[in-house]
Amino acid sequence: AEKKEEDAGKLKDLLALTKFIRLDWRLISLALVCLVTSTVVLLSFPKWFGKIVDSLKDLKPSDGEVLIMGEYTFLQFTGLCFGACGLFTVAVFGRVTILKLLGEKLISKLRSYIMKKLLTQDAEFFDKHKTGDIMSRLTTDAHMVSRSITSQIADGLKNSLFLVFATAMMFSTQTTLAACNFVLIPLTAYVSSIFGERLKRASKNLQKSSGSLSKVTEEQLNAIKTVQSFAAESSSLTKFNAETKGVFNAAKKETILNTLYIAVCNSAYFINYTVVFIGGTYFVHKGGMTIGELTGYFFYADFACSSILALTSFYGELMKGTGAASRLIELMRSDPVIKATSGDPVPSHIRGEIRFENVTFAYPTRPNNLIFENCSFTIPAGSNVCIVGPSGRGKSTITSLLLRFYDPNAGRILLDGVDISTYNVKSIRRALGFVQQEPALLPGTIYENLVLGYKPKDRPSLETIDTVAMKANCQFIHDFPDGYDTQLNAKGGSLSGGQKQRVAIARTLLKNPAILILDEATSALDAKSESLVNSEIARLISERGMTTISIAHRFSTIRKAKTIIVLGHDGRVDEMGDFATLYGNHNSALYKILHDHEAKKPVEE
């Protein structure tokens, strides 16, 4: 009962997704007309054939011109047959083409809608859903849903029409023989459904094993340098071979079940035909049916049997589509906790004072691991602050909270005295500039990456872009043959780590943010480049009164900050002050962090 309710719920989800093609009702109607037309033409063939056999059985070569079925000359009949074939061909072509177009249109609409939904989700959503799983839903699941709604439902309708019409013709031709056949056909369908269910489970296990093999393959190849540097090729191959063996075992089981299923179906066909031949011969001999009627009956029995077998597998295939639909519906119904468009806009001119008031926070996926507990501190407007602390104690979390990727569990974060939870998220993110330790550059040109987030009409001039890029020490752009039109591959892989960071810094400075957040943003730069970038940032702080927050481990970055905030293990601020005072005290938390550096690494001077 529970499985039936679950299947009904999944089917409801699948039907809910038909809204994306309901507006194409004209095309759907035309596809249905084509479906019914091709079905009627094909199902009328056995009846015609039977009548032809009966009309020709007593003819002799000397009878002159033959009237087929007592009405048509041979030429007329030939034209009629070719006309029926032409109508059938056009109807099948129309049905397949229309359903294919509707399917592709549905996939496109589904992916576009879900991608739009994903772009509005908050960080909590992506913490709970793996990227690979989301990509699988956007590609494989969307395709399966499209196939179920268009092709499979159409095939189910076609086979249902075949079954109903063929059954009616069988009983109207010879009731007793039809009853004998239909004792066997449901039994065949039942056995087929049992095999079909087991085959579906075996196919799922094979897909799961194949997915696991793909995952291991990707992991091993992505870490190939690490594997080779540790001479761990043998252990990697052992792990890969274990997964390969799992795929083979799953494939072997699926193959055996599949061949048994085919054998059962073929046996069912053979038994069904045997009953028709034996029973038909008997009834023809007794005068219960003509040879032509037996010929037509044979075709209808074949249609009925094949339709029932197709419908048993149709249900399993449809359930695959409903499962995929449920996974898509889950994405479509997921609403972000932090809505990107609600709230007031951030004022155009803000001073940039930041205040944490008794902030308590834990990541949604780790609710029992508090990062902050009643944490309070103030960053004055226009100041240059560096945040230091042990690993995992919330340095980067401060950035996530300021950008409202997450909201605190308790307490408030104030921007110029106003709780940032009252502000529009997009507005906050436009006011803040953020450079990550590993900056993400998107596939496209350097220019497109620099103007990321700008509407085409609002983009700064190339002269302005070049001025800012040079201040971020991006002279290397001029060395490329295509300059700012140089194409970058995924994650900016065609640039070095330092070049990527400089492009990311230029992109952020181009926004002219009121608050600049640098999360180890100069870690990949050499000393000269770091000095140039830091000098430009210092100038911007002086000229524009920009508030700068640096998250750093490097001694050279920390000592340049005017104020140091040291986070402790208890989720609060351990100490706060200027570098000289804190570092000059050998008992201070800052001194211990810089000298211990967790693994007693040498500190860069």
XYZ file of C-alpha atoms in Angstrom:
605
model
C 0.000 0.000 0.000
C 2.838 2.368 0.886
C 4.575 1.626 -2.430
C 1.348 2.340 -4.332
C 0.958 5.662 -2.512
C 4.607 6.485 -3.222
C 4.198 5.625 -6.920
C 0.992 7.698 -7.081
C 2.824 10.652 -5.547
C 5.668 10.323 -8.043
C 3.206 10.101 -10.938
C 1.573 13.289 -9.646
C 4.990 14.988 -9.706
C 5.531 13.837 -13.287
C 2.157 15.172 -14.407
C 2.878 18.462 -12.608
C 5.819 19.023 -14.955
C 3.547 18.838 -18.004
C 2.739 22.512 -17.319
C 5.914 23.372 -19.236
C 4.393 22.094 -22.508
C 0.670 22.705 -21.919
C 0.864 25.947 -23.881
C 1.818 23.833 -26.898
C -1.629 22.195 -26.919
C -1.921 22.591 -30.701
C 1.215 20.519 -31.256
C 0.078 18.000 -28.650
C -3.312 17.679 -30.367
C -1.630 17.203 -33.741
C 0.631 14.504 -32.257
C -2.443 12.705 -30.864
C -4.161 12.867 -34.267
C -1.039 11.388 -35.876
C -0.890 8.688 -33.187
C -4.526 7.654 -33.641
C -4.227 7.769 -37.451
C -1.136 5.535 -37.589
C -2.704 3.125 -35.083
C -5.996 2.835 -36.989
C -4.209 2.290 -40.324
C -1.979 -0.427 -38.873
C -4.801 -2.171 -36.993
C -7.042 -2.230 -40.070
C -4.409 -4.152 -42.035
C -5.167 -7.667 -40.603
C -8.889 -7.277 -41.328
C -8.156 -6.317 -44.925
C -5.641 -9.104 -45.302
C -8.104 -11.700 -44.029
C -10.770 -10.561 -46.476
C -8.268 -10.647 -49.344
C -7.281 -14.221 -48.480
C -10.928 -15.298 -48.420
C -11.742 -13.501 -51.681
C -8.811 -15.076 -53.527
C -8.869 -18.668 -52.224
C -11.257 -20.045 -54.887
C -9.933 -18.069 -57.872
C -8.426 -19.790 -60.883
C -5.927 -18.385 -63.413
C -8.618 -18.505 -66.117
C -11.101 -16.288 -64.254
C -10.027 -13.096 -66.055
C -9.764 -9.791 -64.197
C -10.025 -10.287 -60.470
C -12.080 -8.040 -58.192
C -10.300 -8.114 -54.877
C -12.794 -8.337 -51.990
C -15.442 -8.211 -54.709
C -14.953 -4.457 -55.191
C -11.475 -3.402 -56.320
C -9.447 -4.131 -59.399
C -5.818 -5.054 -58.857
C -4.702 -1.556 -59.897
C -7.227 0.115 -57.586
C -6.207 -2.132 -54.733
C -2.519 -1.387 -55.319
C -3.257 2.347 -55.202
C -5.272 1.878 -52.019
C -2.414 -0.013 -50.367
C 0.164 2.603 -51.323
C -2.204 5.336 -50.116
C -2.557 3.601 -46.747
C 1.232 3.187 -46.532
C 1.718 6.860 -47.344
C -0.816 7.931 -44.720
C 0.819 5.648 -42.149
C 4.301 7.008 -42.968
C 3.188 10.645 -42.711
C 1.359 9.968 -39.428
C 4.350 8.179 -37.857
C 6.757 10.872 -39.076
C 4.493 13.596 -37.683
C 4.080 11.867 -34.327
C 7.780 11.125 -33.824
C 8.917 14.581 -34.998
C 6.388 16.509 -32.907
C 7.051 14.449 -29.771
C 10.813 14.820 -30.245
C 10.482 18.606 -30.580
C 8.170 18.769 -27.560
C 10.645 16.666 -25.597
C 13.593 18.913 -26.426
C 11.487 21.980 -25.654
C 10.518 20.486 -22.298
C 14.150 19.722 -21.437
C 15.152 23.284 -22.338
C 12.364 24.843 -20.251
C 13.001 22.557 -17.273
C 16.737 23.261 -17.227
C 16.240 26.998 -17.641
C 13.642 27.142 -14.861
C 15.713 25.051 -12.448
C 18.922 26.975 -13.213
C 17.088 30.227 -12.505
C 15.929 28.702 -9.220
C 19.445 27.503 -8.353
C 20.930 30.955 -8.901
C 18.627 32.338 -6.187
C 19.503 29.660 -3.617
C 21.576 30.472 -0.552
C 24.767 28.788 0.622
C 22.868 26.445 2.956
C 21.220 24.794 -0.049
C 24.570 24.100 -1.740
C 26.008 22.797 1.530
C 23.277 20.146 1.575
C 23.269 19.293 -2.148
C 26.400 18.064 -3.885
C 27.269 19.725 -7.173
C 27.449 16.369 -8.949
C 23.941 15.497 -7.778
C 22.549 18.830 -8.991
C 24.250 18.401 -12.375
C 22.808 14.891 -12.646
C 19.327 16.265 -12.046
C 19.791 19.014 -14.625
C 21.008 16.591 -17.291
C 19.978 12.949 -16.795
C 16.794 13.521 -14.778
C 15.525 16.270 -17.081
C 16.064 13.963 -20.066
C 14.244 11.066 -18.355
C 11.277 13.288 -17.458
C 11.068 14.567 -21.018
C 11.178 11.014 -22.366
C 8.446 9.884 -19.962
C 6.098 12.788 -20.672
C 6.473 12.681 -24.442
C 7.644 9.315 -25.803
C 6.696 6.864 -23.041
C 3.206 8.196 -22.358
C 2.578 8.271 -26.119
C 3.844 4.686 -26.428
C 1.645 3.653 -23.508
C -1.383 5.220 -25.180
C -0.496 3.566 -28.496
C -0.134 0.118 -26.909
C -3.381 0.585 -24.979
C -5.200 1.360 -28.247
C -3.577 -1.673 -29.862
C -4.638 -3.920 -26.972
C -8.254 -2.718 -26.838
C -8.799 -2.832 -30.602
C -6.955 -6.151 -31.107
C -8.860 -7.787 -28.233
C -12.185 -6.603 -29.629
C -11.319 -7.974 -33.071
C -10.158 -11.320 -31.629
C -13.415 -11.844 -29.695
C -15.541 -10.677 -32.618
C -13.770 -13.169 -34.898
C -13.764 -16.283 -32.682
C -14.839 -15.944 -29.039
C -13.734 -19.390 -27.834
C -10.251 -19.137 -29.344
C -9.858 -15.614 -27.963
C -10.810 -16.848 -24.487
C -8.116 -19.542 -24.726
C -5.532 -16.941 -25.684
C -6.509 -14.601 -22.887
C -6.019 -17.318 -20.292
C -2.356 -17.360 -21.312
C -1.763 -13.662 -22.003
C -2.407 -12.353 -18.439
C -0.235 -15.160 -17.049
C 2.526 -14.124 -19.433
C 2.079 -10.504 -18.406
C 2.324 -11.430 -14.707
C 5.531 -13.425 -15.179
C 6.893 -10.613 -17.339
C 6.124 -8.008 -14.656
C 7.997 -10.070 -12.025
C 11.047 -10.284 -14.260
C 10.654 -6.619 -15.134
C 10.751 -5.575 -11.459
C 13.867 -7.652 -10.798
C 15.464 -6.375 -13.969
C 14.754 -2.792 -12.884
C 16.496 -3.400 -9.539
C 19.452 -5.000 -11.320
C 19.665 -2.020 -13.694
C 19.653 0.374 -10.727
C 22.496 -1.574 -9.098
C 24.428 -1.465 -12.367
C 23.899 2.308 -12.649
C 25.001 2.741 -9.029
C 28.143 0.647 -9.596
C 28.923 2.535 -12.809
C 28.492 5.845 -10.985
C 30.850 4.689 -8.243
C 33.416 3.655 -10.864
C 33.144 7.070 -12.545
C 33.637 8.782 -9.192
C 36.750 6.732 -8.360
C 38.143 7.285 -11.867
C 37.654 11.047 -11.564
C 39.248 11.117 -8.098
C 42.287 9.108 -9.220
C 42.879 11.173 -12.368
C 42.363 14.502 -10.583
C 44.967 13.471 -8.012
C 47.323 11.847 -10.526
C 50.302 14.036 -9.547
C 49.817 13.233 -5.863
C 49.428 9.516 -6.627
C 52.607 9.480 -8.714
C 54.588 11.591 -6.244
C 53.848 9.054 -3.480
C 54.425 6.088 -5.842
C 50.885 4.964 -5.001
C 49.976 3.725 -8.485
C 49.538 0.154 -7.259
C 47.040 1.005 -4.505
C 45.142 3.315 -6.861
C 44.899 0.565 -9.467
C 43.733 -1.911 -6.800
C 40.943 0.451 -5.780
C 39.981 1.023 -9.414
C 39.985 -2.719 -10.173
C 37.744 -3.382 -7.163
C 35.192 -0.923 -8.546
C 35.544 -2.442 -12.033
C 34.844 -5.892 -10.589
C 31.736 -4.511 -8.886
C 30.504 -3.134 -12.222
C 31.196 -6.481 -13.911
C 29.264 -8.438 -11.248
C 26.316 -6.046 -11.482
C 26.405 -6.231 -15.294
C 26.562 -10.048 -15.176
C 23.473 -10.239 -12.963
C 21.641 -7.732 -15.152
C 22.606 -9.676 -18.295
C 21.366 -13.011 -16.898
C 18.046 -11.508 -15.835
C 17.691 -9.734 -19.165
C 18.323 -12.909 -21.178
C 15.885 -14.860 -18.966
C 13.320 -12.120 -19.507
C 13.810 -12.307 -23.279
C 13.563 -16.117 -23.146
C 10.298 -15.955 -21.170
C 8.844 -13.408 -23.598
C 9.830 -15.489 -26.621
C 8.389 -18.620 -24.999
C 5.162 -16.748 -24.309
C 5.003 -15.668 -27.934
C 5.635 -19.218 -29.118
C 2.980 -20.723 -26.806
C 0.505 -18.045 -27.849
C 1.142 -18.725 -31.537
C 0.878 -22.481 -30.934
C -2.553 -22.011 -29.370
C -3.610 -19.887 -32.354
C -2.323 -22.444 -34.883
C -3.841 -25.485 -33.145
C -7.095 -23.791 -32.165
C -7.381 -21.966 -35.472
C -6.861 -25.162 -37.463
C -9.550 -26.848 -35.405
C -12.092 -24.047 -35.874
C -11.372 -23.732 -39.607
C -11.842 -27.486 -39.957
C -15.134 -27.310 -38.052
C -16.309 -24.274 -40.006
C -16.078 -21.932 -37.047
C -13.883 -19.490 -38.972
C -12.467 -18.995 -42.451
C -8.800 -19.123 -43.455
C -8.872 -15.354 -43.968
C -10.341 -14.819 -40.509
C -7.643 -17.066 -39.029
C -4.980 -15.039 -40.834
C -6.359 -11.764 -39.466
C -6.809 -13.323 -36.027
C -3.151 -14.341 -36.007
C -2.070 -10.713 -36.509
C -4.445 -9.417 -33.821
C -3.232 -12.039 -31.338
C 0.325 -10.901 -32.043
C -0.669 -7.246 -31.525
C -2.441 -8.066 -28.236
C 0.427 -10.130 -26.829
C 3.134 -7.631 -27.785
C 1.023 -4.738 -26.431
C 0.580 -6.422 -23.041
C 4.303 -7.149 -22.772
C 5.086 -3.569 -23.792
C 2.662 -2.208 -21.186
C 4.278 -4.277 -18.399
C 7.675 -2.734 -19.164
C 6.013 0.650 -19.782
C 5.030 0.923 -16.116
C 8.592 0.320 -14.952
C 9.978 2.842 -17.426
C 7.321 5.357 -16.412
C 8.284 4.920 -12.750
C 11.881 5.780 -13.675
C 10.573 9.020 -15.122
C 8.449 9.692 -12.048
C 11.479 9.176 -9.801
C 13.420 11.704 -11.866
C 10.427 14.072 -11.744
C 10.362 13.899 -7.936
C 14.050 14.846 -7.821
C 13.413 17.830 -10.105
C 10.311 18.897 -8.163
C 12.421 18.853 -4.989
C 14.772 21.422 -6.545
C 11.906 23.505 -7.893
C 10.150 23.656 -4.520
C 13.277 24.489 -2.518
C 12.996 28.084 -1.388
C 16.076 29.892 -0.053
C 16.133 30.758 3.637
C 17.729 34.082 2.701
C 15.766 35.614 -0.169
C 18.006 37.558 -2.547
C 15.491 40.210 -3.591
C 13.642 41.054 -0.357
C 14.662 43.950 1.888
C 15.713 47.568 1.514
C 18.539 48.707 -0.770
C 21.833 49.666 0.842
C 22.274 53.487 0.720
C 24.472 54.618 -2.158
C 26.970 56.291 0.184
C 27.851 54.244 3.249
C 30.694 54.882 5.656
C 31.556 51.203 6.090
C 31.376 50.699 9.857
C 30.799 47.036 10.756
C 29.664 45.837 14.149
C 29.071 42.289 15.365
C 26.740 42.243 18.388
C 26.626 38.979 20.369
C 26.698 36.903 17.196
C 26.208 33.165 17.567
C 26.567 30.992 14.493
C 26.959 27.374 13.405
C 26.851 26.071 9.857
C 23.485 24.423 9.039
C 25.191 21.133 8.177
C 27.069 21.166 11.523
C 24.568 22.694 13.973
C 26.349 21.382 17.079
C 29.700 22.914 16.135
C 29.462 26.593 17.107
C 31.828 28.842 15.176
C 30.828 32.004 17.081
C 29.175 32.274 20.476
C 28.166 35.754 21.641
C 30.949 37.215 19.508
C 31.200 41.031 19.482
C 33.600 43.456 17.819
C 33.567 46.708 15.849
C 35.426 47.601 12.666
C 35.496 51.410 12.303
C 34.617 52.979 8.959
C 37.621 53.501 6.692
C 39.913 51.312 8.768
C 42.351 48.634 7.659
C 41.686 45.560 9.776
C 43.278 42.123 9.699
C 41.489 39.105 11.161
C 43.736 36.385 12.556
C 42.921 33.155 14.337
C 43.464 29.416 14.551
C 42.326 27.292 11.635
C 38.588 26.629 11.619
C 37.668 29.362 14.101
C 35.636 31.590 11.801
C 37.923 33.944 9.876
C 36.328 33.203 6.501
C 32.951 32.755 8.187
C 32.949 36.495 8.929
C 33.025 37.074 5.168
C 30.154 34.630 4.601
C 28.053 36.399 7.237
C 28.811 39.879 5.881
C 27.863 38.787 2.353
C 24.761 37.118 3.825
C 25.525 33.701 2.467
C 24.267 32.795 5.939
C 22.462 34.660 8.719
C 23.520 34.402 12.383
C 21.629 31.996 14.642
C 21.508 34.779 17.212
C 22.749 38.350 17.564
C 23.058 41.066 14.926
C 25.501 42.309 12.320
C 25.247 46.058 11.762
C 26.388 48.117 8.787
C 26.561 51.786 9.744
C 24.251 50.964 12.647
C 21.626 49.155 10.537
C 21.007 45.403 10.819
C 22.125 43.907 7.502
C 19.233 41.403 7.630
C 16.943 44.316 6.692
C 18.930 44.987 3.524
C 18.461 43.438 0.106
C 21.093 40.707 -0.333
C 22.047 41.746 -3.868
C 22.400 45.332 -2.701
C 24.761 44.283 0.113
C 26.913 42.248 -2.253
C 27.192 45.168 -4.667
C 28.439 47.375 -1.824
C 31.065 44.843 -0.734
C 34.094 43.705 -2.706
C 35.405 40.211 -2.027
C 38.579 38.509 -3.255
C 39.061 34.850 -2.369
C 42.292 32.973 -1.799
C 41.476 30.841 -4.838
C 39.560 33.258 -7.065
C 36.983 31.773 -9.403
C 37.295 32.948 -12.980
C 34.573 31.890 -15.382
C 35.064 30.529 -18.917
C 35.066 33.476 -21.304
C 37.336 36.430 -21.990
C 39.364 38.384 -19.438
C 37.133 41.371 -20.224
C 33.972 39.373 -19.444
C 35.463 38.307 -16.120
C 36.407 41.867 -15.197
C 32.904 43.239 -15.868
C 31.161 40.311 -14.154
C 27.906 41.483 -12.570
C 27.567 44.627 -14.695
C 24.613 45.051 -17.015
C 25.848 45.700 -20.588
C 24.684 49.332 -20.518
C 26.427 49.986 -17.167
C 29.819 48.523 -18.034
C 32.789 50.871 -17.550
C 34.854 51.926 -20.532
C 37.838 49.855 -21.596
C 40.074 52.782 -20.635
C 38.736 52.712 -17.060
C 39.115 48.928 -16.935
C 42.703 49.137 -18.151
C 43.574 51.824 -15.581
C 42.267 49.676 -12.709
C 43.874 46.513 -14.122
C 47.288 48.199 -14.282
C 46.918 49.343 -10.658
C 46.293 45.686 -9.760
C 49.580 44.846 -11.535
C 47.834 43.104 -14.470
C 50.344 44.273 -17.099
C 50.566 40.676 -18.311
C 47.209 41.148 -20.085
C 48.941 43.366 -22.653
C 51.397 40.534 -23.367
C 48.609 38.312 -24.686
C 47.955 38.594 -28.457
C 44.234 39.141 -27.844
C 44.649 41.334 -24.756
C 41.365 41.664 -22.867
C 39.699 39.362 -25.423
C 41.934 36.462 -24.390
C 39.786 33.395 -23.775
C 40.042 31.694 -20.379
C 39.146 28.065 -19.871
C 37.355 26.606 -16.843
C 38.492 28.199 -13.557
C 40.919 30.414 -15.481
C 43.274 27.476 -15.912
C 45.207 29.214 -18.699
C 46.513 31.772 -16.153
C 48.963 31.205 -13.317
C 47.771 31.393 -9.715
C 49.226 34.876 -9.283
C 47.706 36.134 -12.531
C 44.274 34.834 -11.534
C 44.503 36.622 -8.195
C 45.503 39.894 -9.839
C 42.563 39.669 -12.275
C 40.254 38.951 -9.328
C 41.634 41.937 -7.396
C 41.189 44.186 -10.454
C 37.616 42.922 -10.876
C 36.842 43.799 -7.264
C 38.532 47.211 -7.351
C 36.551 48.030 -10.500
C 33.376 47.836 -8.382
C 34.760 50.628 -6.192
C 33.257 48.961 -3.107
C 32.727 50.726 0.207
C 34.066 47.646 1.994
C 36.849 45.465 0.607
C 37.352 41.927 1.946
C 40.575 40.112 1.086
C 40.650 36.436 2.081
C 44.339 35.553 1.657
C 43.965 37.447 -1.620
C 47.695 38.048 -2.127
C 48.885 34.580 -1.078
C 49.800 33.564 -4.654
C 51.644 36.817 -5.441
C 55.379 37.305 -5.294
C 56.771 39.931 -2.930
C 56.947 42.638 -5.610
C 53.391 42.083 -6.869
C 52.068 41.918 -3.323
C 53.774 45.199 -2.477
C 52.289 46.920 -5.551
C 48.774 45.634 -4.840
C 49.000 46.568 -1.163
C 50.186 50.063 -2.088
C 47.152 50.506 -4.388
C 44.806 49.257 -1.668
C 46.404 51.659 0.839
C 45.879 54.520 -1.622
C 42.212 53.587 -2.089
C 41.719 53.475 1.676
C 43.228 56.931 1.942
C 41.378 58.477 -1.037
C 37.961 56.857 -0.725
C 37.796 55.996 2.947
C 37.336 52.339 2.019
C 37.004 49.862 4.895
C 39.370 46.953 4.303
C 39.196 43.578 6.017
C 42.084 41.198 5.418
C 42.018 37.550 6.442
C 45.614 36.439 6.529
C 48.301 34.133 7.874
C 51.246 35.893 6.243
C 53.353 38.042 8.509
C 53.866 40.618 5.744
C 50.105 41.145 5.388
C 49.280 41.125 9.099
C 51.854 43.720 10.144
C 50.558 46.269 7.586
C 47.090 46.346 9.177
C 46.331 49.141 11.636
C 44.052 46.951 13.718
C 44.299 43.218 14.420
C 41.309 41.138 15.558
C 42.363 37.769 16.974
C 39.665 35.092 17.147
C 39.850 32.485 19.883
C 38.869 28.852 20.285
C 35.777 29.756 22.307
C 33.977 31.490 19.427
C 34.757 34.983 20.703
C 37.400 37.654 20.114
C 40.558 36.843 22.070
C 42.160 40.227 21.669
C 42.061 43.337 19.506
C 44.599 46.093 18.995
C 47.427 47.396 16.848
C 50.143 45.072 15.578
C 53.038 46.532 17.566
C 51.231 46.231 20.886
C 49.898 42.710 20.361
C 52.998 41.230 18.762
C 55.253 42.926 21.270
C 53.587 40.926 24.045
C 55.017 37.414 23.933
C 52.054 36.142 25.921
C 49.522 37.476 23.420
C 47.356 35.200 21.269
C 48.708 36.889 18.109
C 52.317 36.166 19.043
C 51.531 32.504 19.752
C 49.610 32.069 16.488
C 52.356 33.601 14.361
C 55.121 31.622 16.017
C 53.354 28.326 16.556
C 51.491 28.499 13.219
C 49.872 25.218 14.169
C 52.671 23.060 12.745
C 55.506 25.440 13.710
C 55.987 26.565 10.144
C 58.593 29.303 9.575
C 56.953 32.702 9.315
C 57.556 34.751 6.211
C 59.228 38.017 7.008
